[in-house]
PDB file of C-alpha atoms in Angstrom:
ATOM      1  CA  MET A  12      11.996 -43.441  -8.502  1.00 90.00           C
ATOM      2  CA  LEU A  13      14.924 -46.036  -9.138  1.00 92.00           C
ATOM      3  CA  ALA A  14      17.141 -42.683  -9.172  1.00 93.00           C
ATOM      4  CA  LEU A  15      14.997 -40.755  -5.594  1.00 94.00           C
ATOM      5  CA  ARG A  16      15.401 -44.825  -3.740  1.00 94.00           C
ATOM      6  CA  THR A  17      19.341 -44.543  -4.971  1.00 95.00           C
ATOM      7  CA  LEU A  18      19.431 -41.481  -4.470  1.00 95.00           C
ATOM      8  CA  ALA A  19      18.421 -41.864  -0.847  1.00 96.00           C
ATOM      9  CA  GLY A  20      20.507 -45.291  -0.590  1.00 95.00           C
ATOM     10  CA  ARG A  21      24.170 -43.468  -0.803  1.00 96.00           C
ATOM     11  CA  HIS A  22      22.611 -40.429   1.201  1.00 96.00           C
ATOM     12  CA  GLN A  23      21.692 -42.919   4.123  1.00 96.00           C
ATOM     13  CA  ALA A  24      25.205 -44.925   3.441  1.00 96.00           C
ATOM     14  CA  LEU A  25      27.290 -41.385   3.354  1.00 96.00           C
ATOM     15  CA  SER A  26      25.450 -40.042   6.690  1.00 96.00           C
ATOM     16  CA  ALA A  27      26.919 -43.409   8.316  1.00 97.00           C
ATOM     17  CA  GLU A  28      30.754 -42.821   6.319  1.00 96.00           C
ATOM     18  CA  ILE A  29      30.431 -39.387   7.770  1.00 95.00           C
ATOM     19  CA  ASP A  30      29.122 -40.343  11.316  1.00 95.00           C
ATOM     20  CA  SER A  31      31.622 -43.475  11.931  1.00 95.00           C
ATOM     21  CA  LEU A  32      34.830 -41.090  10.719  1.00 94.00           C
ATOM     22  CA  THR A  33      33.450 -38.002  13.406  1.00 92.00           C
ATOM     23  CA  SER A  34      33.244 -40.470  15.853  1.00 93.00           C
ATOM     24  CA  GLU A  35      36.950 -42.224  15.016  1.00 94.00           C
ATOM     25  CA  LEU A  36      38.716 -38.363  14.589  1.00 92.00           C
ATOM     26  CA  ASP A  37      36.828 -37.572  18.442  1.00 91.00           C
ATOM     27  CA  ARG A  38      39.347 -40.040  19.668  1.00 93.00           C
ATOM     28  CA  LEU A  39      42.472 -39.357  17.765  1.00 91.00           C
ATOM     29  CA  THR A  40      42.162 -35.757  18.700  1.00 91.00           C
ATOM     30  CA  ALA A  41      41.280 -36.513  21.923  1.00 90.00           C
ATOM     31  CA  THR A  42      43.922 -39.352  22.335  1.00 90.00           C
ATOM     32  CA  ALA A  43      46.398 -36.864  20.563  1.00 88.00           C
ATOM     33  CA  ALA A  44      46.222 -33.865  22.627  1.00 88.00           C
ATOM     34  CA  PRO A  45      43.419 -33.996  24.965  1.00 90.00           C
ATOM     35  CA  SER A  46      44.790 -30.212  26.706  1.00 90.00           C
ATOM     36  CA  LEU A  47      43.770 -29.134  23.329  1.00 90.00           C
ATOM     37  CA  VAL A  48      40.309 -30.208  22.757  1.00 91.00           C
ATOM     38  CA  ALA A  49      39.324 -29.133  26.123  1.00 90.00           C
ATOM     39  CA  LEU A  50      39.869 -25.476  24.978  1.00 91.00           C
ATOM     40  CA  PHE A  51      36.714 -23.561  24.303  1.00 93.00           C
ATOM     41  CA  GLY A  52      35.611 -23.618  20.659  1.00 92.00           C
ATOM     42  CA  VAL A  53      37.529 -26.214  19.570  1.00 93.00           C
ATOM     43  CA  GLY A  54      36.511 -29.256  18.617  1.00 90.00           C
ATOM     44  CA  GLN A  55      38.215 -32.399  16.516  1.00 90.00           C
ATOM     45  CA  ASP A  56      37.835 -31.101  13.362  1.00 91.00           C
ATOM     46  CA  SER A  57      39.768 -27.614  14.188  1.00 92.00           C
ATOM     47  CA  ALA A  58      42.140 -29.872  16.315  1.00 93.00           C
ATOM     48  CA  ALA A  59      42.773 -32.062  14.145  1.00 93.00           C
ATOM     49  CA  ALA A  60      43.706 -28.830  11.926  1.00 92.00           C
ATOM     50  CA  LEU A  61      45.743 -27.517  14.100  1.00 92.00           C
ATOM     51  CA  LEU A  62      47.962 -30.836  15.531  1.00 91.00           C
ATOM     52  CA  VAL A  63      48.106 -31.628  11.308  1.00 90.00           C
ATOM     53  CA  ALA A  64      50.012 -27.843  10.918  1.00 88.00           C
ATOM     54  CA  ALA A  65      52.199 -28.757  13.981  1.00 87.00           C
ATOM     55  CA  GLY A  66      53.762 -31.865  12.494  1.00 83.00           C
ATOM     56  CA  ASP A  67      54.915 -34.984  14.486  1.00 77.00           C
ATOM     57  CA  ASN A  68      56.871 -33.652  16.536  1.00 77.00           C
ATOM     58  CA  PRO A  69      55.660 -29.878  17.616  1.00 75.00           C
ATOM     59  CA  GLY A  70      58.665 -29.497  20.186  1.00 76.00           C
ATOM     60  CA  ARG A  71      60.766 -28.262  16.229  1.00 80.00           C
ATOM     61  CA  LEU A  72      57.946 -25.640  16.036  1.00 83.00           C
ATOM     62  CA  ARG A  73      61.363 -22.301  18.362  1.00 85.00           C
ATOM     63  CA  SER A  74      58.155 -20.528  19.717  1.00 88.00           C
ATOM     64  CA  ASP A  75      54.714 -19.660  19.640  1.00 88.00           C
ATOM     65  CA  ALA A  76      55.630 -16.320  17.105  1.00 88.00           C
ATOM     66  CA  ALA A  77      56.665 -19.395  14.947  1.00 87.00           C
ATOM     67  CA  PHE A  78      53.759 -21.822  14.579  1.00 89.00           C
ATOM     68  CA  ALA A  79      51.659 -18.423  14.669  1.00 88.00           C
ATOM     69  CA  ALA A  80      53.917 -18.358  11.197  1.00 87.00           C
ATOM     70  CA  LEU A  81      53.646 -21.705  10.272  1.00 87.00           C
ATOM     71  CA  CYS A  82      49.100 -21.546  10.685  1.00 88.00           C
ATOM     72  CA  GLY A  83      49.380 -17.818   9.042  1.00 85.00           C
ATOM     73  CA  ALA A  84      48.200 -15.789  11.774  1.00 85.00           C
ATOM     74  CA  CYS A  85      51.201 -13.453  12.759  1.00 80.00           C
ATOM     75  CA  PRO A  86      51.150  -9.355  11.976  1.00 77.00           C
ATOM     76  CA  VAL A  87      52.450  -8.002   8.979  1.00 75.00           C
ATOM     77  CA  GLN A  88      53.446  -4.681   8.600  1.00 76.00           C
ATOM     78  CA  ALA A  89      51.337  -2.825   6.884  1.00 74.00           C
ATOM     79  CA  SER A  90      51.611   1.186   6.907  1.00 72.00           C
ATOM     80  CA  SER A  91      51.719   3.622   5.167  1.00 73.00           C
ATOM     81  CA  GLY A  92      52.964   7.102   5.820  1.00 72.00           C
ATOM     82  CA  LYS A  93      51.548   8.099   8.786  1.00 72.00           C
ATOM     83  CA  THR A  94      49.335   5.161   8.752  1.00 71.00           C
ATOM     84  CA  VAL A  95      50.438   2.514  11.588  1.00 71.00           C
ATOM     85  CA  ARG A  96      47.977  -1.124  11.316  1.00 71.00           C
ATOM     86  CA  HIS A  97      49.287  -5.218  10.739  1.00 72.00           C
ATOM     87  CA  ARG A  98      47.148  -7.774   8.957  1.00 71.00           C
ATOM     88  CA  LEU A  99      47.344 -11.241   8.667  1.00 69.00           C
ATOM     89  CA  ASN A 100      50.516 -12.688   6.751  1.00 73.00           C
ATOM     90  CA  ARG A 101      48.722 -14.368   3.745  1.00 74.00           C
ATOM     91  CA  GLY A 102      50.783 -17.262   3.533  1.00 76.00           C
ATOM     92  CA  GLY A 103      51.043 -20.209   6.103  1.00 80.00           C
ATOM     93  CA  ASP A 104      49.034 -23.369   5.865  1.00 84.00           C
ATOM     94  CA  ARG A 105      45.609 -22.439   5.284  1.00 89.00           C
ATOM     95  CA  ARG A 106      43.669 -25.469   6.792  1.00 92.00           C
ATOM     96  CA  ALA A 107      45.442 -24.466  10.175  1.00 91.00           C
ATOM     97  CA  ASN A 108      44.649 -20.305   9.553  1.00 91.00           C
ATOM     98  CA  ASN A 109      40.273 -21.918   8.928  1.00 93.00           C
ATOM     99  CA  ALA A 110      40.673 -23.801  12.050  1.00 94.00           C
ATOM    100  CA  LEU A 111      41.897 -20.599  14.024  1.00 94.00           C
ATOM    101  CA  TRP A 112      39.105 -18.665  11.965  1.00 94.00           C
ATOM    102  CA  ARG A 113      36.814 -20.730  13.229  1.00 95.00           C
ATOM    103  CA  ILE A 114      37.949 -20.747  17.078  1.00 96.00           C
ATOM    104  CA  ALA A 115      37.476 -17.375  16.854  1.00 95.00           C
ATOM    105  CA  LEU A 116      34.493 -16.815  15.840  1.00 95.00           C
ATOM    106  CA  VAL A 117      32.567 -19.557  18.632  1.00 95.00           C
ATOM    107  CA  ARG A 118      34.455 -17.809  21.042  1.00 95.00           C
ATOM    108  CA  MET A 119      33.946 -14.135  19.977  1.00 94.00           C
ATOM    109  CA  HIS A 120      29.618 -14.773  20.256  1.00 94.00           C
ATOM    110  CA  CYS A 121      30.346 -17.798  23.176  1.00 93.00           C
ATOM    111  CA  HIS A 122      33.093 -16.677  25.429  1.00 94.00           C
ATOM    112  CA  PRO A 123      31.786 -14.483  28.053  1.00 95.00           C
ATOM    113  CA  PRO A 124      35.593 -13.029  28.524  1.00 94.00           C
ATOM    114  CA  THR A 125      36.726 -12.786  24.532  1.00 94.00           C
ATOM    115  CA  ARG A 126      33.023 -10.961  24.247  1.00 95.00           C
ATOM    116  CA  ALA A 127      34.487  -8.662  26.652  1.00 95.00           C
ATOM    117  CA  TYR A 128      37.578  -7.641  25.352  1.00 95.00           C
ATOM    118  CA  VAL A 129      35.437  -7.149  21.648  1.00 95.00           C
ATOM    119  CA  GLU A 130      34.275  -4.905  23.060  1.00 96.00           C
ATOM    120  CA  ARG A 131      36.745  -2.773  24.356  1.00 95.00           C
ATOM    121  CA  ARG A 132      39.119  -3.128  21.657  1.00 94.00           C
ATOM    122  CA  THR A 133      36.040  -1.632  19.693  1.00 95.00           C
ATOM    123  CA  LYS A 134      35.464   0.938  21.553  1.00 96.00           C
ATOM    124  CA  GLN A 135      39.278   1.986  21.294  1.00 94.00           C
ATOM    125  CA  GLY A 136      38.877   2.073  17.381  1.00 92.00           C
ATOM    126  CA  LEU A 137      39.528  -1.721  15.912  1.00 90.00           C
ATOM    127  CA  SER A 138      37.512  -3.359  13.098  1.00 90.00           C
ATOM    128  CA  LYS A 139      36.402  -6.973  13.186  1.00 91.00           C
ATOM    129  CA  LEU A 140      38.959  -7.908  11.165  1.00 89.00           C
ATOM    130  CA  ASP A 141      42.028  -6.018  12.756  1.00 88.00           C
ATOM    131  CA  ILE A 142      39.938  -8.284  16.235  1.00 92.00           C
ATOM    132  CA  LEU A 143      40.098 -10.806  14.288  1.00 92.00           C
ATOM    133  CA  ARG A 144      44.000 -10.541  13.961  1.00 89.00           C
ATOM    134  CA  CYS A 145      44.620 -10.037  17.534  1.00 90.00           C
ATOM    135  CA  LEU A 146      42.550 -13.366  18.474  1.00 94.00           C
ATOM    136  CA  LYS A 147      43.472 -15.057  16.523  1.00 93.00           C
ATOM    137  CA  ARG A 148      47.027 -14.939  17.584  1.00 92.00           C
ATOM    138  CA  TYR A 149      46.565 -15.229  20.566  1.00 93.00           C
ATOM    139  CA  ILE A 150      44.476 -18.294  20.087  1.00 94.00           C
ATOM    140  CA  ALA A 151      48.090 -19.554  18.082  1.00 93.00           C
ATOM    141  CA  ARG A 152      49.776 -18.775  21.815  1.00 92.00           C
ATOM    142  CA  GLU A 153      47.112 -20.714  23.422  1.00 93.00           C
ATOM    143  CA  VAL A 154      46.993 -23.575  21.195  1.00 93.00           C
ATOM    144  CA  TYR A 155      51.004 -23.747  20.601  1.00 92.00           C
ATOM    145  CA  HIS A 156      51.826 -23.531  24.891  1.00 89.00           C
ATOM    146  CA  HIS A 157      49.038 -26.952  24.993  1.00 89.00           C
ATOM    147  CA  LEU A 158      50.833 -28.648  22.367  1.00 88.00           C
ATOM    148  CA  THR A 159      54.624 -28.156  23.239  1.00 85.00           C
ATOM    149  CA  ASP A 160      53.608 -27.529  26.987  1.00 77.00           C
ATOM    150  CA  PRO A 161      50.410 -29.632  27.682  1.00 68.00           C
ATOM    151  CA  PRO A 162      49.485 -29.606  31.367  1.00 64.00           C
ATOM    152  CA  ALA A 163      50.175 -32.440  33.648  1.00 62.00           C
ATOM    153  CA  PRO A 164      46.970 -34.784  34.456  1.00 60.00           C
ATOM    154  CA  THR A 165      46.247 -34.397  37.577  1.00 57.00           C
ATOM    155  CA  PRO A 166      46.900 -37.606  39.835  1.00 58.00           C
ATOM    156  CA  ALA A 167      43.181 -39.145  41.523  1.00 54.00           C
ATOM    157  CA  ALA A 168      42.588 -39.722  44.393  1.00 52.00           C
ATOM    158  CA  CYS A 169      43.643 -43.408  46.020  1.00 50.00           C
ATOM    159  CA  PRO A 170      40.772 -44.652  47.598  1.00 51.00           C
ATOM    160  CA  LYS A 171      41.332 -45.414  51.372  1.00 48.00           C
TER     161      LYS A 171
END
């Protein structure tokens, strides 16, 4: 009974710590990149991983292709003979790549435009992995633009 009571107390303490850290991460990501967090499928964990991958100075990234390579989402030729195909780069920041993967999965299941894209590409004969590769590259491009050129906030209406 003593072991169970100690374990339950430890569980409660760790749950409270997780809640505290999650709310702090929410606040930090919303402050650092509000337009990034506003994207569909981007949660605080994914936003934090992508912000860490971009670093303190996202302006150092030359292009969206450089950011995609940094995240391991750039296509690499895997062609042989008459077959022309690509695969994902296995290099790059694995946490950022995992964040792109989570965003892509959320969008594939819940985002109507992405679901329509998946259906269209499936009819074209692409496999799920190839579609996921294309989505991750698209999301990396979208995230890059929100990191380097965040949309200007709309001015609030002045009360008269």
